[in-house]
Amino acid sequence: MNLSQSLRGYLKPFTESVLAILIGVLVGAIVLWASGYDAIAAYKALVVGSVSSLTNFAQTLSQSTPLILTALTFAVGSRTGLFNIGAEGTVYFGAIAAVGISQAIPNPLSGIIAGILVGALWALPAALLKVYRGVHEVISTIMLNWIAFYLAVWLALSVFVSPSNANRTVAIPPSARLPLLMRNTTLSWGFVVAVLTAIVVYVIMWHTKLGYEMRANGYNPRAAEYGGINPKAAAIWSFVIGGMTAGLAGAVQVMGVPPSYAISQGLANVYGYGFDGIGVSLVGRDHPIGIIFSGILFGALGAGATKMQQAGVPLEMVKVIEGIIIVAVAIPGLLDLINRMFRRGRV
Amino acid sequence: MEERTPVLEMRDIVKVYSDGTRALNGVTIKVYKGEIFGLLGENGAGKTTLMKILFGMLKPTAGKIFFQGSEVHFKSPADAIARGIGMVHQHFTLVEVFTALENIILGKEGHGLFSKIDVKNAKKKLQTLMDELNFQVPLDVPVENLPVGIQQRIEILKMLYRNVDVLILDEPTAVLTPIEVKELFDVLRKLKAQGKTIIFISHKLNEVMEITDRVTVIRKGKVIGTVNTSDATPQLLARMMVGRDVVLRIQKKPHKPGKTVFRVEDLWVKGDRGEDAVRGLSFEVKAGEIFGIAGVEGNGQSELIEAIAGLRDVEKGRVYLMGKDITGKKPRELYDMGIAHIPEDRTHMGLILEMSVMENAILGMYWRREFSNGWRLIDWGKVEGHAKELIDEFEIVAPGTRRPVKSLSGGNQQKLIVAREVSKRPEFIIAAQPTRGVDVASTEYIRNYLVKLRDEDKAVLLVSADLDEVLQLSDRMAIMYEGQFMGVVKPDEVTEEQIGLMMGGVSQ
Ligand SMILES: Nc1ncnc2c1ncn2[C@@H]1O[C@H](COP(=O)(O)OP(=O)(O)O)[C@@H](O)[C@H]1O
Ligand SMILES: [Mg+2]
């Protein structure tokens, strides 16, 4: 009885998401075909590139790693009634922190802890602005993302620049790297860290008092306050937990991805994950376990894209197809989100 | 006067809402041209329903409407406006981000898809209208930045701009300051002089006495009578408004008040608009008694409750629970000290509709040790057990403890709240509108439960707009009007005339 009740709660979002994926794939095929490409061959390349072999699947999982972590940032915010899009900037600092600390204390744990701590710290400005000054988090996190970007570029180019290669930072020493799970791939223990983090976030949100407070506040701040919850504390914790997972994303990305184990010029290898995480979270219905799967789906799209290019589809077209699938898949989650925001009487 | 033919007649109007509520039971009113016609009745009498029917917003279940000599069937407000009947609602309908001008001409000017709106001309026309009436509003400021009094003027101008002959005002003074009321009345008199007909809805006796020519009193969906205002006295109107059938008294043991559990001293609280909503209240609630607060809604009851429940700042004054000063304490502390609160707004405050029944069953008590496991995590097994206890004890009909609480009916939602609050084992219970919108069976259950708590020596503060409820349940009761008590009385020692007068703002 109880089990079936809970399952019923999950079945609807799950089928909706699967349906959306199929629709996205179909529309993508039509666009490909209308533009004169061989849709079948292109999709074949996509599937081959992402799941056909263990190596390719490892690639998929590797690409999903930072996405799962940044999606958690958005999901925790969204569940608390916040539109926190500050993961992007936080990722940069998480990466910088890992590079920095590894020079002094070269072991993986120190990098991970540093990423998490710096992420939590960087979440505070937006959190405090929101709670004490009423600044909307979309505004503050967008601005903070830019501040983070330039600050991180400067740190990468001046403080942590590699003495031998001006195009990247110093590398993380081998003893501080996350070991690979599979040789000749980029899949490291980082993926395990991401999945464990998702599970921890799930436990926090659904099995702790803090999670109850955050979720209650997300649905209805007025009722939450009536229920003895401090809305300010709930919001601050939501930003901080979100900052931690985003900071961790940055750290894991530099500590776990060969060959460079460093931040490249223009933050190229840590850039964009924060924003992609929003889509991943929407597809995963802002639920940590859903996010593990949607993160893998997005990772597959990323890994398959390379193969699609090799099948003669230009990169732009590959991006278009990726976009269509993401939009289609994100729509149910987006409706969910709008619905929740609307119910709270704010957009 | 009576031999003239009315400009408007609503004949034998019956309205049964889809949920079965009989809001109107054969109401007939006649309104003559150029008069200010008063419609008086307490909360829930059916005033708004009757006017919404006239304005084409609701379809009557039965009955006819005659306007300017012929029968009319308005299908929408636009229909009614086209025929010359306009209404200003109790709750405004302006587009907040639009300016006054935009709101007024919205839907009136520029019909075709590409037709140009002649803003200049519209503005000129409006300015003339405002000058004539000496009724100014800033036309170019977004409405959300304007005070409520001005927003109401905009609503009135919006109707006048559409050239209505009959203007319905649903409780227009509820949101106004005394000065604004005076200004509104000046405008109404000018409109009357211009030959417009005005239907003025209110429950405030003094206002009805001051502004109307004739008044029809309705009670529980029936017309009690119509009088010329010049022949009426506030006492007469009060009797007509609240006079009621003998109500079945709930079984209660004799009132044996114990020690003072809850006390309020010179309490001042501000409302959302910064006005003084509660003005220097002092009262106490003893163990083993129900202290009721009656009065028409919007007279500061909500602000009073929120302030003592830790949800609104106290401007001045003190609140004590069992001798301890609890002024300014947060809800969580208050619950731990022995307060329980059944809030007036079930769906926006008392419950989180999207969360499950069991998650709602621990709102306001989720931190208690009894719901944690050894890891200090929430033990959902225990929570579910608790939810099931509430469901069993209060005979709540719920499809399952893990289903969202919005899947419960209103009555069952309310029972869940009452059950949860009682399970906090409080010494002092605030029950605000505990049976509003609740089915008859649940209402009886909840009322009896409040009496049971009283008999168990708890202190109960009952705040309700339902006068019968307050009369039946309370051991002592106060009538609140504009933030103050008009009197504190015993329900069986007070006449309905006295209550009516106090509810209408006449102190005893
Ligand atoms: N939409 C609705 N559905 C069901 N019942 C309603 C609805 N609106 C009002 N009622 C009920 O109809 C009765 C008359 O309400 P209303 O016309 O608003 O009274 P008034 O304006 O005199 O306070 C009340 O019992 C109220 O609860
Ligand atoms: Mg009304």
PDB file of N, CA and C in Angstrom, chain A residues 78-152:
ATOM      1  N   SER A  78      15.654  25.178  -6.128  1.00  0.00           N
ATOM      2  CA  SER A  78      14.294  25.120  -6.626  1.00  0.00           C
ATOM      3  C   SER A  78      13.338  24.509  -5.606  1.00  0.00           C
ATOM      4  N   ARG A  79      13.798  23.455  -4.942  1.00  0.00           N
ATOM      5  CA  ARG A  79      12.956  22.821  -3.918  1.00  0.00           C
ATOM      6  C   ARG A  79      12.713  23.744  -2.737  1.00  0.00           C
ATOM      7  N   THR A  80      13.594  24.722  -2.555  1.00  0.00           N
ATOM      8  CA  THR A  80      13.424  25.663  -1.458  1.00  0.00           C
ATOM      9  C   THR A  80      12.675  26.907  -1.928  1.00  0.00           C
ATOM     10  N   GLY A  81      12.328  26.921  -3.218  1.00  0.00           N
ATOM     11  CA  GLY A  81      11.625  28.077  -3.748  1.00  0.00           C
ATOM     12  C   GLY A  81      12.559  29.156  -4.248  1.00  0.00           C
ATOM     13  N   LEU A  82      13.816  28.769  -4.544  1.00  0.00           N
ATOM     14  CA  LEU A  82      14.793  29.739  -5.025  1.00  0.00           C
ATOM     15  C   LEU A  82      15.220  29.377  -6.430  1.00  0.00           C
ATOM     16  N   PHE A  83      15.462  30.395  -7.227  1.00  0.00           N
ATOM     17  CA  PHE A  83      15.936  30.162  -8.583  1.00  0.00           C
ATOM     18  C   PHE A  83      17.430  30.440  -8.575  1.00  0.00           C
ATOM     19  N   ASN A  84      18.180  29.513  -8.004  1.00  0.00           N
ATOM     20  CA  ASN A  84      19.612  29.717  -7.810  1.00  0.00           C
ATOM     21  C   ASN A  84      20.380  29.279  -9.055  1.00  0.00           C
ATOM     22  N   ILE A  85      20.869  30.269  -9.812  1.00  0.00           N
ATOM     23  CA  ILE A  85      21.643  29.910 -10.997  1.00  0.00           C
ATOM     24  C   ILE A  85      23.103  30.298 -10.805  1.00  0.00           C
ATOM     25  N   GLY A  86      23.534  30.251  -9.570  1.00  0.00           N
ATOM     26  CA  GLY A  86      24.906  30.645  -9.263  1.00  0.00           C
ATOM     27  C   GLY A  86      25.917  29.517  -9.360  1.00  0.00           C
ATOM     28  N   ALA A  87      25.483  28.330  -9.786  1.00  0.00           N
ATOM     29  CA  ALA A  87      26.413  27.202  -9.852  1.00  0.00           C
ATOM     30  C   ALA A  87      27.584  27.513 -10.771  1.00  0.00           C
ATOM     31  N   GLU A  88      27.302  28.171 -11.883  1.00  0.00           N
ATOM     32  CA  GLU A  88      28.328  28.420 -12.892  1.00  0.00           C
ATOM     33  C   GLU A  88      29.592  29.040 -12.278  1.00  0.00           C
ATOM     34  N   GLY A  89      29.416  30.171 -11.613  1.00  0.00           N
ATOM     35  CA  GLY A  89      30.571  30.855 -11.032  1.00  0.00           C
ATOM     36  C   GLY A  89      31.224  30.047  -9.926  1.00  0.00           C
ATOM     37  N   THR A  90      30.399  29.328  -9.197  1.00  0.00           N
ATOM     38  CA  THR A  90      30.924  28.548  -8.071  1.00  0.00           C
ATOM     39  C   THR A  90      31.836  27.429  -8.552  1.00  0.00           C
ATOM     40  N   VAL A  91      31.487  26.860  -9.718  1.00  0.00           N
ATOM     41  CA  VAL A  91      32.323  25.795 -10.289  1.00  0.00           C
ATOM     42  C   VAL A  91      33.751  26.299 -10.489  1.00  0.00           C
ATOM     43  N   TYR A  92      33.888  27.520 -11.025  1.00  0.00           N
ATOM     44  CA  TYR A  92      35.247  28.048 -11.275  1.00  0.00           C
ATOM     45  C   TYR A  92      36.058  28.058  -9.985  1.00  0.00           C
ATOM     46  N   PHE A  93      35.410  28.565  -8.931  1.00  0.00           N
ATOM     47  CA  PHE A  93      36.143  28.688  -7.681  1.00  0.00           C
ATOM     48  C   PHE A  93      36.453  27.332  -7.069  1.00  0.00           C
ATOM     49  N   GLY A  94      35.538  26.388  -7.266  1.00  0.00           N
ATOM     50  CA  GLY A  94      35.810  25.041  -6.769  1.00  0.00           C
ATOM     51  C   GLY A  94      37.065  24.491  -7.441  1.00  0.00           C
ATOM     52  N   ALA A  95      37.188  24.730  -8.750  1.00  0.00           N
ATOM     53  CA  ALA A  95      38.338  24.245  -9.501  1.00  0.00           C
ATOM     54  C   ALA A  95      39.614  24.936  -9.021  1.00  0.00           C
ATOM     55  N   ILE A  96      39.525  26.244  -8.880  1.00  0.00           N
ATOM     56  CA  ILE A  96      40.695  27.000  -8.424  1.00  0.00           C
ATOM     57  C   ILE A  96      41.145  26.505  -7.045  1.00  0.00           C
ATOM     58  N   ALA A  97      40.143  26.296  -6.182  1.00  0.00           N
ATOM     59  CA  ALA A  97      40.471  25.856  -4.826  1.00  0.00           C
ATOM     60  C   ALA A  97      41.205  24.523  -4.852  1.00  0.00           C
ATOM     61  N   ALA A  98      40.725  23.606  -5.710  1.00  0.00           N
ATOM     62  CA  ALA A  98      41.356  22.287  -5.783  1.00  0.00           C
ATOM     63  C   ALA A  98      42.787  22.416  -6.294  1.00  0.00           C
ATOM     64  N   VAL A  99      42.972  23.243  -7.327  1.00  0.00           N
ATOM     65  CA  VAL A  99      44.321  23.436  -7.865  1.00  0.00           C
ATOM     66  C   VAL A  99      45.220  24.022  -6.785  1.00  0.00           C
ATOM     67  N   GLY A 100      44.720  25.023  -6.093  1.00  0.00           N
ATOM     68  CA  GLY A 100      45.508  25.705  -5.078  1.00  0.00           C
ATOM     69  C   GLY A 100      45.913  24.789  -3.939  1.00  0.00           C
ATOM     70  N   ILE A 101      44.929  24.128  -3.355  1.00  0.00           N
ATOM     71  CA  ILE A 101      45.224  23.338  -2.153  1.00  0.00           C
ATOM     72  C   ILE A 101      46.135  22.163  -2.482  1.00  0.00           C
ATOM     73  N   SER A 102      45.978  21.633  -3.718  1.00  0.00           N
ATOM     74  CA  SER A 102      46.754  20.443  -4.073  1.00  0.00           C
ATOM     75  C   SER A 102      48.246  20.759  -4.150  1.00  0.00           C
ATOM     76  N   GLN A 103      48.595  22.028  -4.344  1.00  0.00           N
ATOM     77  CA  GLN A 103      50.003  22.388  -4.366  1.00  0.00           C
ATOM     78  C   GLN A 103      50.592  22.283  -2.962  1.00  0.00           C
ATOM     79  N   ALA A 104      49.747  22.546  -1.964  1.00  0.00           N
ATOM     80  CA  ALA A 104      50.224  22.519  -0.581  1.00  0.00           C
ATOM     81  C   ALA A 104      50.012  21.150   0.055  1.00  0.00           C
ATOM     82  N   ILE A 105      48.816  20.616  -0.082  1.00  0.00           N
ATOM     83  CA  ILE A 105      48.484  19.314   0.515  1.00  0.00           C
ATOM     84  C   ILE A 105      48.062  18.375  -0.609  1.00  0.00           C
ATOM     85  N   PRO A 106      48.991  17.669  -1.197  1.00  0.00           N
ATOM     86  CA  PRO A 106      48.648  16.901  -2.400  1.00  0.00           C
ATOM     87  C   PRO A 106      47.970  15.572  -2.103  1.00  0.00           C
ATOM     88  N   ASN A 107      46.687  15.607  -1.704  1.00  0.00           N
ATOM     89  CA  ASN A 107      45.923  14.360  -1.734  1.00  0.00           C
ATOM     90  C   ASN A 107      44.482  14.667  -2.125  1.00  0.00           C
ATOM     91  N   PRO A 108      43.765  13.679  -2.683  1.00  0.00           N
ATOM     92  CA  PRO A 108      42.440  13.951  -3.275  1.00  0.00           C
ATOM     93  C   PRO A 108      41.448  14.532  -2.276  1.00  0.00           C
ATOM     94  N   LEU A 109      41.511  14.047  -1.033  1.00  0.00           N
ATOM     95  CA  LEU A 109      40.531  14.483  -0.055  1.00  0.00           C
ATOM     96  C   LEU A 109      40.620  15.988   0.199  1.00  0.00           C
ATOM     97  N   SER A 110      41.845  16.504   0.268  1.00  0.00           N
ATOM     98  CA  SER A 110      41.999  17.931   0.539  1.00  0.00           C
ATOM     99  C   SER A 110      41.384  18.744  -0.591  1.00  0.00           C
ATOM    100  N   GLY A 111      41.555  18.276  -1.830  1.00  0.00           N
ATOM    101  CA  GLY A 111      40.967  18.987  -2.975  1.00  0.00           C
ATOM    102  C   GLY A 111      39.460  19.016  -2.884  1.00  0.00           C
ATOM    103  N   ILE A 112      38.894  17.866  -2.543  1.00  0.00           N
ATOM    104  CA  ILE A 112      37.433  17.782  -2.457  1.00  0.00           C
ATOM    105  C   ILE A 112      36.902  18.690  -1.356  1.00  0.00           C
ATOM    106  N   ILE A 113      37.562  18.638  -0.212  1.00  0.00           N
ATOM    107  CA  ILE A 113      37.115  19.473   0.906  1.00  0.00           C
ATOM    108  C   ILE A 113      37.243  20.950   0.556  1.00  0.00           C
ATOM    109  N   ALA A 114      38.364  21.301  -0.074  1.00  0.00           N
ATOM    110  CA  ALA A 114      38.572  22.706  -0.435  1.00  0.00           C
ATOM    111  C   ALA A 114      37.484  23.163  -1.402  1.00  0.00           C
ATOM    112  N   GLY A 115      37.154  22.342  -2.378  1.00  0.00           N
ATOM    113  CA  GLY A 115      36.114  22.699  -3.355  1.00  0.00           C
ATOM    114  C   GLY A 115      34.784  22.936  -2.655  1.00  0.00           C
ATOM    115  N   ILE A 116      34.450  22.028  -1.736  1.00  0.00           N
ATOM    116  CA  ILE A 116      33.170  22.144  -1.031  1.00  0.00           C
ATOM    117  C   ILE A 116      33.133  23.407  -0.180  1.00  0.00           C
ATOM    118  N   LEU A 117      34.234  23.660   0.551  1.00  0.00           N
ATOM    119  CA  LEU A 117      34.259  24.820   1.450  1.00  0.00           C
ATOM    120  C   LEU A 117      34.172  26.126   0.676  1.00  0.00           C
ATOM    121  N   VAL A 118      34.975  26.216  -0.391  1.00  0.00           N
ATOM    122  CA  VAL A 118      34.963  27.450  -1.170  1.00  0.00           C
ATOM    123  C   VAL A 118      33.587  27.638  -1.809  1.00  0.00           C
ATOM    124  N   GLY A 119      32.989  26.550  -2.247  1.00  0.00           N
ATOM    125  CA  GLY A 119      31.644  26.643  -2.818  1.00  0.00           C
ATOM    126  C   GLY A 119      30.649  27.177  -1.797  1.00  0.00           C
ATOM    127  N   ALA A 120      30.744  26.689  -0.568  1.00  0.00           N
ATOM    128  CA  ALA A 120      29.833  27.153   0.486  1.00  0.00           C
ATOM    129  C   ALA A 120      30.044  28.638   0.746  1.00  0.00           C
ATOM    130  N   LEU A 121      31.311  29.042   0.780  1.00  0.00           N
ATOM    131  CA  LEU A 121      31.611  30.456   1.042  1.00  0.00           C
ATOM    132  C   LEU A 121      31.071  31.352  -0.072  1.00  0.00           C
ATOM    133  N   TRP A 122      31.292  30.912  -1.298  1.00  0.00           N
ATOM    134  CA  TRP A 122      30.869  31.748  -2.426  1.00  0.00           C
ATOM    135  C   TRP A 122      29.339  31.833  -2.531  1.00  0.00           C
ATOM    136  N   ALA A 123      28.649  30.938  -1.872  1.00  0.00           N
ATOM    137  CA  ALA A 123      27.183  30.987  -1.901  1.00  0.00           C
ATOM    138  C   ALA A 123      26.668  32.070  -0.958  1.00  0.00           C
ATOM    139  N   LEU A 124      27.499  32.472  -0.019  1.00  0.00           N
ATOM    140  CA  LEU A 124      27.001  33.386   1.016  1.00  0.00           C
ATOM    141  C   LEU A 124      26.571  34.763   0.517  1.00  0.00           C
ATOM    142  N   PRO A 125      27.341  35.389  -0.370  1.00  0.00           N
ATOM    143  CA  PRO A 125      26.887  36.737  -0.780  1.00  0.00           C
ATOM    144  C   PRO A 125      25.444  36.730  -1.298  1.00  0.00           C
ATOM    145  N   ALA A 126      25.146  35.822  -2.207  1.00  0.00           N
ATOM    146  CA  ALA A 126      23.789  35.782  -2.762  1.00  0.00           C
ATOM    147  C   ALA A 126      22.773  35.453  -1.672  1.00  0.00           C
ATOM    148  N   ALA A 127      23.147  34.535  -0.779  1.00  0.00           N
ATOM    149  CA  ALA A 127      22.223  34.127   0.286  1.00  0.00           C
ATOM    150  C   ALA A 127      21.920  35.297   1.205  1.00  0.00           C
ATOM    151  N   LEU A 128      22.957  36.009   1.608  1.00  0.00           N
ATOM    152  CA  LEU A 128      22.747  37.107   2.552  1.00  0.00           C
ATOM    153  C   LEU A 128      22.009  38.258   1.883  1.00  0.00           C
ATOM    154  N   LEU A 129      22.362  38.524   0.628  1.00  0.00           N
ATOM    155  CA  LEU A 129      21.652  39.589  -0.095  1.00  0.00           C
ATOM    156  C   LEU A 129      20.167  39.277  -0.166  1.00  0.00           C
ATOM    157  N   LYS A 130      19.877  38.004  -0.423  1.00  0.00           N
ATOM    158  CA  LYS A 130      18.477  37.591  -0.541  1.00  0.00           C
ATOM    159  C   LYS A 130      17.748  37.761   0.792  1.00  0.00           C
ATOM    160  N   VAL A 131      18.346  37.227   1.822  1.00  0.00           N
ATOM    161  CA  VAL A 131      17.651  37.129   3.102  1.00  0.00           C
ATOM    162  C   VAL A 131      17.566  38.473   3.818  1.00  0.00           C
ATOM    163  N   TYR A 132      18.653  39.253   3.749  1.00  0.00           N
ATOM    164  CA  TYR A 132      18.647  40.496   4.530  1.00  0.00           C
ATOM    165  C   TYR A 132      18.324  41.736   3.713  1.00  0.00           C
ATOM    166  N   ARG A 133      18.521  41.658   2.401  1.00  0.00           N
ATOM    167  CA  ARG A 133      18.245  42.846   1.612  1.00  0.00           C
ATOM    168  C   ARG A 133      17.151  42.612   0.564  1.00  0.00           C
ATOM    169  N   GLY A 134      16.664  41.408   0.468  1.00  0.00           N
ATOM    170  CA  GLY A 134      15.584  41.117  -0.470  1.00  0.00           C
ATOM    171  C   GLY A 134      15.998  41.164  -1.932  1.00  0.00           C
ATOM    172  N   VAL A 135      17.308  41.038  -2.208  1.00  0.00           N
ATOM    173  CA  VAL A 135      17.753  41.050  -3.602  1.00  0.00           C
ATOM    174  C   VAL A 135      17.385  39.710  -4.249  1.00  0.00           C
ATOM    175  N   HIS A 136      16.727  39.775  -5.381  1.00  0.00           N
ATOM    176  CA  HIS A 136      16.313  38.522  -6.013  1.00  0.00           C
ATOM    177  C   HIS A 136      17.518  37.713  -6.444  1.00  0.00           C
ATOM    178  N   GLU A 137      17.474  36.398  -6.172  1.00  0.00           N
ATOM    179  CA  GLU A 137      18.650  35.567  -6.389  1.00  0.00           C
ATOM    180  C   GLU A 137      19.050  35.446  -7.852  1.00  0.00           C
ATOM    181  N   VAL A 138      18.111  35.617  -8.756  1.00  0.00           N
ATOM    182  CA  VAL A 138      18.487  35.548 -10.171  1.00  0.00           C
ATOM    183  C   VAL A 138      19.441  36.686 -10.502  1.00  0.00           C
ATOM    184  N   ILE A 139      19.092  37.883 -10.058  1.00  0.00           N
ATOM    185  CA  ILE A 139      19.937  39.054 -10.296  1.00  0.00           C
ATOM    186  C   ILE A 139      21.303  38.851  -9.637  1.00  0.00           C
ATOM    187  N   SER A 140      21.300  38.520  -8.357  1.00  0.00           N
ATOM    188  CA  SER A 140      22.575  38.461  -7.643  1.00  0.00           C
ATOM    189  C   SER A 140      23.450  37.338  -8.180  1.00  0.00           C
ATOM    190  N   THR A 141      22.857  36.173  -8.469  1.00  0.00           N
ATOM    191  CA  THR A 141      23.723  35.075  -8.902  1.00  0.00           C
ATOM    192  C   THR A 141      24.269  35.321 -10.309  1.00  0.00           C
ATOM    193  N   ILE A 142      23.484  35.972 -11.169  1.00  0.00           N
ATOM    194  CA  ILE A 142      24.024  36.284 -12.498  1.00  0.00           C
ATOM    195  C   ILE A 142      25.218  37.222 -12.359  1.00  0.00           C
ATOM    196  N   MET A 143      25.062  38.240 -11.541  1.00  0.00           N
ATOM    197  CA  MET A 143      26.161  39.188 -11.380  1.00  0.00           C
ATOM    198  C   MET A 143      27.368  38.518 -10.734  1.00  0.00           C
ATOM    199  N   LEU A 144      27.088  37.702  -9.731  1.00  0.00           N
ATOM    200  CA  LEU A 144      28.188  37.023  -9.055  1.00  0.00           C
ATOM    201  C   LEU A 144      28.904  36.054  -9.993  1.00  0.00           C
ATOM    202  N   ASN A 145      28.155  35.490 -10.940  1.00  0.00           N
ATOM    203  CA  ASN A 145      28.803  34.609 -11.917  1.00  0.00           C
ATOM    204  C   ASN A 145      29.861  35.361 -12.706  1.00  0.00           C
ATOM    205  N   TRP A 146      29.547  36.602 -13.087  1.00  0.00           N
ATOM    206  CA  TRP A 146      30.529  37.381 -13.839  1.00  0.00           C
ATOM    207  C   TRP A 146      31.723  37.750 -12.976  1.00  0.00           C
ATOM    208  N   ILE A 147      31.433  38.136 -11.748  1.00  0.00           N
ATOM    209  CA  ILE A 147      32.539  38.461 -10.842  1.00  0.00           C
ATOM    210  C   ILE A 147      33.436  37.235 -10.694  1.00  0.00           C
ATOM    211  N   ALA A 148      32.798  36.089 -10.523  1.00  0.00           N
ATOM    212  CA  ALA A 148      33.554  34.843 -10.361  1.00  0.00           C
ATOM    213  C   ALA A 148      34.392  34.580 -11.603  1.00  0.00           C
ATOM    214  N   PHE A 149      33.809  34.819 -12.757  1.00  0.00           N
ATOM    215  CA  PHE A 149      34.517  34.522 -13.988  1.00  0.00           C
ATOM    216  C   PHE A 149      35.823  35.321 -14.075  1.00  0.00           C
ATOM    217  N   TYR A 150      35.726  36.623 -13.919  1.00  0.00           N
ATOM    218  CA  TYR A 150      36.932  37.439 -14.077  1.00  0.00           C
ATOM    219  C   TYR A 150      37.933  37.208 -12.953  1.00  0.00           C
ATOM    220  N   LEU A 151      37.410  37.016 -11.780  1.00  0.00           N
ATOM    221  CA  LEU A 151      38.299  36.745 -10.654  1.00  0.00           C
ATOM    222  C   LEU A 151      39.038  35.424 -10.886  1.00  0.00           C
ATOM    223  N   ALA A 152      38.317  34.430 -11.378  1.00  0.00           N
ATOM    224  CA  ALA A 152      38.919  33.112 -11.599  1.00  0.00           C
ATOM    225  C   ALA A 152      39.931  33.185 -12.730  1.00  0.00           C
TER     226      ALA A 152
END
